[in-house]
Short mmCIF file of C-alpha atoms in Angstrom, two decimals:
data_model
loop_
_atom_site.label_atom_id
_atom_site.label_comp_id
_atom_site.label_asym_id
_atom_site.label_seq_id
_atom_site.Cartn_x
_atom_site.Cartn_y
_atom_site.Cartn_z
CA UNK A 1 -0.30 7.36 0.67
CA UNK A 2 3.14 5.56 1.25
CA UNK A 3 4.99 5.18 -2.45
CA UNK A 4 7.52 2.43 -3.49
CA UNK A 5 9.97 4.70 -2.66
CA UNK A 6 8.49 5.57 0.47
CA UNK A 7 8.82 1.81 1.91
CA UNK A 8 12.16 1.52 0.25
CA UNK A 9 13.90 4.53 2.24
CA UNK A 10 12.31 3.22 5.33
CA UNK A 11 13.80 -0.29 4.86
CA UNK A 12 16.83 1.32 4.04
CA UNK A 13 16.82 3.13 6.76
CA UNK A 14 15.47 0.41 9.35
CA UNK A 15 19.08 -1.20 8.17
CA UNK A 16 20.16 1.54 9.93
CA UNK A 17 18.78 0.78 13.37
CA UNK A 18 15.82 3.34 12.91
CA UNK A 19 13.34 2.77 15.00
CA UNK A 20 11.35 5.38 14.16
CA UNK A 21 11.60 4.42 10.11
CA UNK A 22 10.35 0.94 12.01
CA UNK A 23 7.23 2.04 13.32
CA UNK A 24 6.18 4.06 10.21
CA UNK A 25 7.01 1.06 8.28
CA UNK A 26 4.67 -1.32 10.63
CA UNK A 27 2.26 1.86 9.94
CA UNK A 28 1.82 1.91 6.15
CA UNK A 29 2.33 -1.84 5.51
CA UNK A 30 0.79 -3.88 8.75
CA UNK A 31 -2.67 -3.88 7.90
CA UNK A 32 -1.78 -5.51 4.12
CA UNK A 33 0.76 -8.32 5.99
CA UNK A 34 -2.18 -8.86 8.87
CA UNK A 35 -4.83 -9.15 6.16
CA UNK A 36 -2.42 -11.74 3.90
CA UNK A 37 -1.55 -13.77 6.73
CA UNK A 38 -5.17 -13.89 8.33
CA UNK A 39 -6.26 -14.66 4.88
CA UNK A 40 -3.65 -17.90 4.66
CA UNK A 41 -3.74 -19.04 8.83
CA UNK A 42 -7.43 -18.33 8.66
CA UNK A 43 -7.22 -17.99 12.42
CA UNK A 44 -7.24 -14.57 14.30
CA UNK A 45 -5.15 -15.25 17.18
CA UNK A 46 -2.49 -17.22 15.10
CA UNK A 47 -2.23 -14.28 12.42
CA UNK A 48 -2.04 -11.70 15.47
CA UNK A 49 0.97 -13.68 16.91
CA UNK A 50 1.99 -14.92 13.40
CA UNK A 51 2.43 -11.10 12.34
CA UNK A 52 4.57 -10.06 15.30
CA UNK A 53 6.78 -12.64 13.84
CA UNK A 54 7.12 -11.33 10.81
CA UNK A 55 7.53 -7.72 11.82
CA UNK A 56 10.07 -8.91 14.02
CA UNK A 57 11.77 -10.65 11.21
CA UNK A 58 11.43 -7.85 8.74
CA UNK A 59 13.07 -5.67 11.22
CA UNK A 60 15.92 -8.02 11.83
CA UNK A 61 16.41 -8.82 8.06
CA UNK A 62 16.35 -4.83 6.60
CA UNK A 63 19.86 -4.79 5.73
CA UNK A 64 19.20 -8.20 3.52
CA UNK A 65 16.44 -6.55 1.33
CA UNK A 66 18.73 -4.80 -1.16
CA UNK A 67 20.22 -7.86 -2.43
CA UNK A 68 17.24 -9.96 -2.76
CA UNK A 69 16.45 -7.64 -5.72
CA UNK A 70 12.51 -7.52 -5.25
CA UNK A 71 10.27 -4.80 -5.04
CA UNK A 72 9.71 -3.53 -1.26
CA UNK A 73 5.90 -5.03 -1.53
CA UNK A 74 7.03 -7.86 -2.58
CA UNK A 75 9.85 -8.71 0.03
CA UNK A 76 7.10 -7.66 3.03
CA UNK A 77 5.06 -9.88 1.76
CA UNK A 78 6.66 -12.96 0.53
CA UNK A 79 8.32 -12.98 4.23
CA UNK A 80 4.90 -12.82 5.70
CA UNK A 81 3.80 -15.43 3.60
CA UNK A 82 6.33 -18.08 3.97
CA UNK A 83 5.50 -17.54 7.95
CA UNK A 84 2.45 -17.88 7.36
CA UNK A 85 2.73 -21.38 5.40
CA UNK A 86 5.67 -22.41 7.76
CA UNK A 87 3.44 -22.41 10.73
CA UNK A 88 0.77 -24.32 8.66
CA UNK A 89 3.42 -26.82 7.42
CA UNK A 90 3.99 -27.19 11.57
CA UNK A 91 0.54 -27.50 12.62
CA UNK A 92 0.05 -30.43 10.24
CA UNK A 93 3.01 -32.01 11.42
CA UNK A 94 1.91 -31.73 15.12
CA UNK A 95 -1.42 -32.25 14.72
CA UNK A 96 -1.76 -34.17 11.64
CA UNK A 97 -4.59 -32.87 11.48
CA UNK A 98 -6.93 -33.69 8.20
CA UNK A 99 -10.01 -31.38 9.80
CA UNK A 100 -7.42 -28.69 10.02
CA UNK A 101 -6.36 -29.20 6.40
CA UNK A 102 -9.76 -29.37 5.34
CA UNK A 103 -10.97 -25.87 7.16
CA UNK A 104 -8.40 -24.16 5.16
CA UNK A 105 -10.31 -21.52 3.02
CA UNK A 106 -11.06 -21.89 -0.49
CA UNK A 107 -8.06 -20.52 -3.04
CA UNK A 108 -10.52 -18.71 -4.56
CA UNK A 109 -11.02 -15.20 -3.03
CA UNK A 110 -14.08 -14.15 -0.76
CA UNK A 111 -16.90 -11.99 -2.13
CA UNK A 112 -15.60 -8.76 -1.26
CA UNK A 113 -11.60 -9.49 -2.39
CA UNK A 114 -13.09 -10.67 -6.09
CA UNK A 115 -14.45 -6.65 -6.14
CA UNK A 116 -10.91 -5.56 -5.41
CA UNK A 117 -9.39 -8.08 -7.69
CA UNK A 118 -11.39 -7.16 -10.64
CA UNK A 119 -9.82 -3.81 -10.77
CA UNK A 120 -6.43 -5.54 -9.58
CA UNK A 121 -5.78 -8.44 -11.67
CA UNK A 122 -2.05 -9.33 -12.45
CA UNK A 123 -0.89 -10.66 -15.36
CA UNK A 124 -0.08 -13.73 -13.34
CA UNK A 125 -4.02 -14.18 -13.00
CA UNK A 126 -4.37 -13.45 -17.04
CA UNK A 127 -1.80 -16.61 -17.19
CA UNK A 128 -3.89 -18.86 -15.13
CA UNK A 129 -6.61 -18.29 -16.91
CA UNK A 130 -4.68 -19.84 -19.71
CA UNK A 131 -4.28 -23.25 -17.59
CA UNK A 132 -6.96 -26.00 -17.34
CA UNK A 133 -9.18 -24.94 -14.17
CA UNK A 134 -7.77 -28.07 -11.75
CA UNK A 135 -3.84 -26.56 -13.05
CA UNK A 136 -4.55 -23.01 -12.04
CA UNK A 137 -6.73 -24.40 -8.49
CA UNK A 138 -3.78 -26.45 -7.89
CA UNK A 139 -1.00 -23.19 -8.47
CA UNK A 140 -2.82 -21.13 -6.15
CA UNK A 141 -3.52 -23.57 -3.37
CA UNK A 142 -0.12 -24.23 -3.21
CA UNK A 143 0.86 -20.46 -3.19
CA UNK A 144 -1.93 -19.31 -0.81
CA UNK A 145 -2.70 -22.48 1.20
CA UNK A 146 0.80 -23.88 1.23
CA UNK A 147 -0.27 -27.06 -0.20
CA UNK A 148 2.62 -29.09 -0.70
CA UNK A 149 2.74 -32.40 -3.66
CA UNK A 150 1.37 -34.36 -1.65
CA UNK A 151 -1.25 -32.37 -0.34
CA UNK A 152 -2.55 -31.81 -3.73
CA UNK A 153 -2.33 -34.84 -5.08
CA UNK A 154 -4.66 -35.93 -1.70
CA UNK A 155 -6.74 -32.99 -2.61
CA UNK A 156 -7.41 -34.07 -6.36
CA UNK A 157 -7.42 -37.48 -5.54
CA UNK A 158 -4.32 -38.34 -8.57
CA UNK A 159 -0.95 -40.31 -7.69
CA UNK A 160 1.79 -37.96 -6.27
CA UNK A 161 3.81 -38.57 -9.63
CA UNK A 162 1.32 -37.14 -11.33
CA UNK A 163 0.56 -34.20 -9.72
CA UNK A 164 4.48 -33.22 -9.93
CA UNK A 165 4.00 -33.34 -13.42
CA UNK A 166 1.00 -31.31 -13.82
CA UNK A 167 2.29 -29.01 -11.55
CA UNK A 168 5.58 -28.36 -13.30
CA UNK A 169 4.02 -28.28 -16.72
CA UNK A 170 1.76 -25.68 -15.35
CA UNK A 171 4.70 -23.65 -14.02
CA UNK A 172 6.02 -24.15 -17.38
CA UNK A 173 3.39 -22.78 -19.29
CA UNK A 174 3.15 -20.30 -16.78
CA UNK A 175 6.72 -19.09 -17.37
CA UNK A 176 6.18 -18.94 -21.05
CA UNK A 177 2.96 -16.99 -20.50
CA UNK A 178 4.30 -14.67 -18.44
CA UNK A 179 7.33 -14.14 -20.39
CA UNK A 180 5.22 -13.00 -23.60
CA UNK B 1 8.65 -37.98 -16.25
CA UNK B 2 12.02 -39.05 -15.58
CA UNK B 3 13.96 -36.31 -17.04
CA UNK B 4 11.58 -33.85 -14.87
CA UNK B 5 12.54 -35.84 -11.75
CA UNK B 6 16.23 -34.67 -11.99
CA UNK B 7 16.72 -31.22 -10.57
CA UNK B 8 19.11 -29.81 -12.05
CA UNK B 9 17.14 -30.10 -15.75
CA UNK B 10 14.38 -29.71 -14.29
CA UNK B 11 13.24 -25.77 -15.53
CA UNK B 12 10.51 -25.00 -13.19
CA UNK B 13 12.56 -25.47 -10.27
CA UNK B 14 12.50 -22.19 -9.43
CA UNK B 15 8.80 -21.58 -9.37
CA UNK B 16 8.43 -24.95 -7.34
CA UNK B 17 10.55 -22.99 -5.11
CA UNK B 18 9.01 -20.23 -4.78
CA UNK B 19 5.41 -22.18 -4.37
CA UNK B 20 7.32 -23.85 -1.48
CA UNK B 21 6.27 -27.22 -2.69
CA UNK B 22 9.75 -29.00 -2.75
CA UNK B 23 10.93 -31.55 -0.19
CA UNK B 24 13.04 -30.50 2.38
CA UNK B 25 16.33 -32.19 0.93
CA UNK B 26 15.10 -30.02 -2.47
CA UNK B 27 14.91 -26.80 -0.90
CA UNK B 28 18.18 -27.82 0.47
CA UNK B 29 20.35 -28.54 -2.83
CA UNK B 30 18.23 -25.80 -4.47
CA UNK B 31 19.26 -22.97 -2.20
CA UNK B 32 23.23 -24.20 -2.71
CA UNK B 33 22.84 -23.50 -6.15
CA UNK B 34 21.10 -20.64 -5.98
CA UNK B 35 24.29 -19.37 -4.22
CA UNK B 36 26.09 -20.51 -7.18
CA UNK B 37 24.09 -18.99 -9.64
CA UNK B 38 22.82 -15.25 -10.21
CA UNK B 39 20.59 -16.57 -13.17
CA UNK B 40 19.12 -19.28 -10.74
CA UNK B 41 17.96 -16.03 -8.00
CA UNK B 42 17.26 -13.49 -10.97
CA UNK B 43 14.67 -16.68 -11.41
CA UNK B 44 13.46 -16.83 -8.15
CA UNK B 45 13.18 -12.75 -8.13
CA UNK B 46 11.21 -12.58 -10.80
CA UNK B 47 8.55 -15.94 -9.60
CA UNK B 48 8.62 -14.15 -6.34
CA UNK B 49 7.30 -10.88 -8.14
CA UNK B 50 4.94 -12.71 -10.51
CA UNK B 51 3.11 -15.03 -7.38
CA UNK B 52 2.89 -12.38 -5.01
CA UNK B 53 0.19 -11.05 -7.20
CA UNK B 54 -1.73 -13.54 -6.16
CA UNK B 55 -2.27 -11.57 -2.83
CA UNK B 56 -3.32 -8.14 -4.36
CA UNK B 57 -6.80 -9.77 -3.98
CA UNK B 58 -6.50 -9.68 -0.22
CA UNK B 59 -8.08 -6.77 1.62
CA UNK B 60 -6.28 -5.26 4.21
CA UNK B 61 -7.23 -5.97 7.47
CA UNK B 62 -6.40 -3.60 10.71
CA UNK B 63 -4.24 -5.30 13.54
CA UNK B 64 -5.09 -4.94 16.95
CA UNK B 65 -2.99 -2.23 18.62
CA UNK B 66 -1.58 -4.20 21.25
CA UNK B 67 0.52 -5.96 18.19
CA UNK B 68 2.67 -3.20 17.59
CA UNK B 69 3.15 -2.60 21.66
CA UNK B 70 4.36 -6.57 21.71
CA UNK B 71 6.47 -5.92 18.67
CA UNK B 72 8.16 -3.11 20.24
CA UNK B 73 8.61 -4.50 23.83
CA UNK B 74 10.04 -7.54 22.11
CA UNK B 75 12.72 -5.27 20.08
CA UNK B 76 13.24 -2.58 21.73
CA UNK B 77 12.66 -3.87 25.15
CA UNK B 78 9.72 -1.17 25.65
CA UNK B 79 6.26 -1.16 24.87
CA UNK B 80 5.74 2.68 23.11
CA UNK B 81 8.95 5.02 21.55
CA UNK B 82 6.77 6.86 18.92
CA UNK B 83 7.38 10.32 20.73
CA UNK B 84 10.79 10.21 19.99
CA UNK B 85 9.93 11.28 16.31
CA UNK B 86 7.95 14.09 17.81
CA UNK B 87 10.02 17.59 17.03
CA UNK B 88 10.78 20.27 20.35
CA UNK B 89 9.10 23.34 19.16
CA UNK B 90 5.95 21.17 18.70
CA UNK B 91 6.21 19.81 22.26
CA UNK B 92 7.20 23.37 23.15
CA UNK B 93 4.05 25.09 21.17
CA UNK B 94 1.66 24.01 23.65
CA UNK B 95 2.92 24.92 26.74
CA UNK B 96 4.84 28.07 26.59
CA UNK B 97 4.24 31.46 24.69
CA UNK B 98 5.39 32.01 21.27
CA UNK B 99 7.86 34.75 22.89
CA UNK B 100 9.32 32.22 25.83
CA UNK B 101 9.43 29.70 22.20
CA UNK B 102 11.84 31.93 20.71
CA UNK B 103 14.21 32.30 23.59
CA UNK B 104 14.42 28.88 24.51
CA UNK B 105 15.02 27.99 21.05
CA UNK B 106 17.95 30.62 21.10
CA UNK B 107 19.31 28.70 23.58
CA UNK B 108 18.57 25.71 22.49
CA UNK B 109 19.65 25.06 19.10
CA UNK B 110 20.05 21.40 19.57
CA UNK B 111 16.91 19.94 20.20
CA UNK B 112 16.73 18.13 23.25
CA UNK B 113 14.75 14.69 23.62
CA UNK B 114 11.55 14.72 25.29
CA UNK B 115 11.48 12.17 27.92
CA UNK B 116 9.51 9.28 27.92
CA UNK B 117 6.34 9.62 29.10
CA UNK B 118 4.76 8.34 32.37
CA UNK B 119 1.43 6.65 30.99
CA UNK B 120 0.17 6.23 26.85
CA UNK B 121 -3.43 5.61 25.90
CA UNK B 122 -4.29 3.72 23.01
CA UNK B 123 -7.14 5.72 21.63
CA UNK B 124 -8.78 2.76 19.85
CA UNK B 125 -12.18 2.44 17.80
CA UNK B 126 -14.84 -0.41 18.53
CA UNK B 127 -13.02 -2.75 15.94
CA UNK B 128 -9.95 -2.33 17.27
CA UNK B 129 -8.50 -0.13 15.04
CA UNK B 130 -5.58 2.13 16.31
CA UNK B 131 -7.15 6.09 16.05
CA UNK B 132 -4.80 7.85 18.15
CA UNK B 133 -1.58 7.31 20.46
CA UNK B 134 -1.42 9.89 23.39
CA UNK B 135 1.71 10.01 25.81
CA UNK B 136 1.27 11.93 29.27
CA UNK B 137 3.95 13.45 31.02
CA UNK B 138 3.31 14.04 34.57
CA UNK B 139 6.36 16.30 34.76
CA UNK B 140 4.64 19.08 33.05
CA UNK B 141 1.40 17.51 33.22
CA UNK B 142 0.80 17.58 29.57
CA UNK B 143 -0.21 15.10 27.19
CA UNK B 144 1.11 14.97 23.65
CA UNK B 145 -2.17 13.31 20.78
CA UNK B 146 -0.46 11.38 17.92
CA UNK B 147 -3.03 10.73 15.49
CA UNK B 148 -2.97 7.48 13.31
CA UNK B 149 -4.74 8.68 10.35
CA UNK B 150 -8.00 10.78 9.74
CA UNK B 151 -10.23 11.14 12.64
CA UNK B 152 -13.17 13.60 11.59
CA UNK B 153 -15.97 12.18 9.84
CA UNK B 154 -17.10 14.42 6.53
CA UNK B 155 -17.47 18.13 7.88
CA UNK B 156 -17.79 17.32 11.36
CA UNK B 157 -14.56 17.75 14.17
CA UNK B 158 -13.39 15.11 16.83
CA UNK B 159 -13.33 16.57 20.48
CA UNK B 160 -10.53 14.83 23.34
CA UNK B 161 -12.22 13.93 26.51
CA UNK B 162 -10.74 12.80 29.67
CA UNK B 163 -13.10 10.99 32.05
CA UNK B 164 -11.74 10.03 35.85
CA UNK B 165 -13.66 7.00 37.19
CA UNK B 166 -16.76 7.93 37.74
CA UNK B 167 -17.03 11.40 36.96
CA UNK B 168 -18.64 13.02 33.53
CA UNK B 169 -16.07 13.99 30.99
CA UNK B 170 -13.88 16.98 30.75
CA UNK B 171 -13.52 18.35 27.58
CA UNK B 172 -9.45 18.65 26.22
CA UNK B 173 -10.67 20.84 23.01
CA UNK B 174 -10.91 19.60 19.76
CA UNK B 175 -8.47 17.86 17.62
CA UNK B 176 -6.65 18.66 14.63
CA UNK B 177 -6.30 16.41 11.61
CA UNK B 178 -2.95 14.51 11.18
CA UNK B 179 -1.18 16.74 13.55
CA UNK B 180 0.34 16.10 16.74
CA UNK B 181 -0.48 18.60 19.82
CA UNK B 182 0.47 19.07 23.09
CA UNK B 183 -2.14 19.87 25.42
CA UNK B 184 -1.93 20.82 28.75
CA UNK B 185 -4.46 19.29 31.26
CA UNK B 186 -6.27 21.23 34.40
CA UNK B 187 -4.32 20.85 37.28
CA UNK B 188 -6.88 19.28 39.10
CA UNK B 189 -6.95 16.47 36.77
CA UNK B 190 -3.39 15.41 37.78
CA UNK B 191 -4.19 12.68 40.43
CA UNK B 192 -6.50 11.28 38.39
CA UNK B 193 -4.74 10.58 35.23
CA UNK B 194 -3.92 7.14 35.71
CA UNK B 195 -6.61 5.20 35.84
CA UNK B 196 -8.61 7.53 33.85
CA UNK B 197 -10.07 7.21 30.56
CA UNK B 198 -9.22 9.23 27.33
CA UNK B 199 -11.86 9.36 24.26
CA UNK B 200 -13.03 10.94 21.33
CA UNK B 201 -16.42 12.15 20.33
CA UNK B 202 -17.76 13.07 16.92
CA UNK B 203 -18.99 16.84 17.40
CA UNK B 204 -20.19 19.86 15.29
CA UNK B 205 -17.25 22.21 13.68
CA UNK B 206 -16.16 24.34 16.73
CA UNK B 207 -16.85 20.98 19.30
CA UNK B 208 -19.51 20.36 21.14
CA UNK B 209 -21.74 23.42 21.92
CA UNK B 210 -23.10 22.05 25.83
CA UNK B 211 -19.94 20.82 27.28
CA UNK B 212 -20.42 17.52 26.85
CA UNK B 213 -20.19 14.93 23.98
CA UNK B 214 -23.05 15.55 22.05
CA UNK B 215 -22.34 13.05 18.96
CA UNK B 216 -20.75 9.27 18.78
CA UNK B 217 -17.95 7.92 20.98
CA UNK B 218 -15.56 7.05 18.21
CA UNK B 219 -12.41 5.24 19.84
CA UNK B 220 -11.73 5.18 23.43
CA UNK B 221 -8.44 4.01 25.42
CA UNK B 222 -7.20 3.50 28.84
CA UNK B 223 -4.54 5.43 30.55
CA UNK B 224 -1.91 2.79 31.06
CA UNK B 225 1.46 3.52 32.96
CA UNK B 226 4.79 2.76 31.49
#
């Protein structure tokens, strides 16, 4: 099992130009990245090609994680992430594609992630909860989707103005929730 | 509404941020003041922390092993430098006495690089999933296993096999867990080690008892040349 601290000193150590702290890094933390950014591209050979991008990025970005102040997790992740949502941002530009749009999986997770999340929940999920049902849909699908405004406000059928404001009353609530 | 619609009041701009639902020209006036303000990326820290939560419902799912190669071609401008990280009494262990061992480590204090190897096999299960790395060296004609994690099913061993095209397989021995070994192959095997096959069977403790796999084939990989 590879601890917090574990990750960090390989980061730390990737800065470095280690190339062996690399490949135990890709080790312990590839199969997590893969699985995130299958879950947002939804498409095997995209997330395969999507995740040498990211590793590739991670290793070229090592000496910036110190700064950024997050927890090692967290930094892998939100980079593979915003890939992930940057190359859906791109294939609806190209494509413009609504079928595309509309394939993307539900924000709610599959069968066998709800039996890990159970176990797993965060207290952002406990602050959801707190939100109307469309508010906490609409939070999520933004973060694991990469809907933007306007995508949202298609998806929920509502004018773009008022999604914004649902949205950022949510993340308001949110903040005070999570603040508590 | 309109006091939302200016940015710089606007509270949750950090979260919308974060969520990666701003408009380009936002994201672009947002990041300038983040550079301004250590409150503004504490902010964004601490969103980043709270949403990526969201993901701790995602399994894990195994990459393909030929990701990593890519990676590391791309990087590193070769496909396969694991054996680097491999120590020189381990790659000595295998080949030479414990007494020959000592001297050599006498004189060698320093320990010297292995080189890189002529061919790796990606010792890979049915799903893809990465078992084992193995590097061959045709100087000494030794390979070196680099498991990936555990191997053995519940009280049962893994046994190496080496099978030349068309010919039944010749046992290596059996494997230890999470340990790297150097084993030396049969001479006779040398000119047919590219091109060959390596695997790994599931067998009884002490390997297989009639000289050839007896239980499952669990991961298989090509000898490739480097």
């Amino acid at each position: 099992m590879t601890t917090r601290d574990d990750i960090e000193k390989l980061i730390a150590n990737m800065a470095l130009g280690d190339r062996a702290a690399f490949a135990a890094l890709y080790d312990a933390t590839s199969a997590k990245l893969f699985g995130v950014t299958l879950r947002i591209l939804n498409n095997r050979s995209e997330a395969e090609d999507a995740l040498q991008e990211i590793f590739i990025k991670v290793w070229k970005n090592a000496d910036r994680y110190q700064a950024t102040g997050n927890s090692p997790m967290t930094w892998l992740i939100t980079i593979a992430r915003n890939h992930a949502i940057d190359i859906i941002r791109a294939r609806k530009t190209a494509g413009g594609d609504m079928d595309d749009i509309a394939a993307l999986p539900d924000a709610a997770p599959g069968p066998e992630a709800s039996a890990i999340a159970s176990s797993e929940r965060a207290q952002i999920d406990g602050c959801l909860d707190e939100l109307k049902p469309d508010h906490a849909i609409a939070v999520r699908s933004a973060y694991l989707n990469g809907d933007t405004y306007a995508d949202l406000a298609a998806r929920f059928d509502v004018p773009l103005n008022t999604m914004r404001t649902w949205l950022r009353r949510s993340l308001l609530k949110l903040r005070d929730c999570l603040s508590r | 509404m309109s006091a939302l619609d200016q940015p710089p009041e606007n509270p949750s701009r950090a979260a919308e941020y974060v969520l990666g639902v701003m408009a380009p020209s936002e994201v672009a006036l947002f990041e300038q003041d983040m550079i301004a303000s250590q409150d503004l990326r504490a902010e964004v820290t601490q969103w980043q922390e709270h949403f990526v939560s969201l993901t701790n419902a995602i399994a894990p799912v195994q990459p393909p092993a030929k990701i990593y190669n890519a990676i590391s071609k791309q990087l590193f401008g070769a496909p396969e430098r694991w054996w680097h990280g491999l120590s020189f009494l381990r790659t000595l262990a295998g080949g030479a006495t414990a007494a020959l061992a000592t001297l050599l480590v006498i004189a060698f204090l320093v320990p010297a690089p292995r080189p890189d190897p002529t061919a790796i096999v990606q010792v890979a299960a049915a799903d893809d999933e990465l078992i084992l790395r193995i590097g061959y060296f045709a100087g000494s004609n030794e390979i070196i296993t680099h498991p990936q994690g555990p191997m053995a099913r519940e009280g049962r061993v893994v046994e190496l096999w080496f099978i030349a095209e068309g010919n039944a397989p010749v046992s290596l021995g059996v494997l230890a867990e999470n340990t790297d070994e150097v084993i030396a192959l049969p001479e006779a095997l040398r000119d047919a080690v590219l091109g060959g096959v390596l695997a790994i069977s599931d067998e009884p403790p002490g390997g297989s008892p009639t000289g050839a796999p007896t239980g499952d084939v669990l991961a298989v990989g090509n000898v490739t040349a480097l």
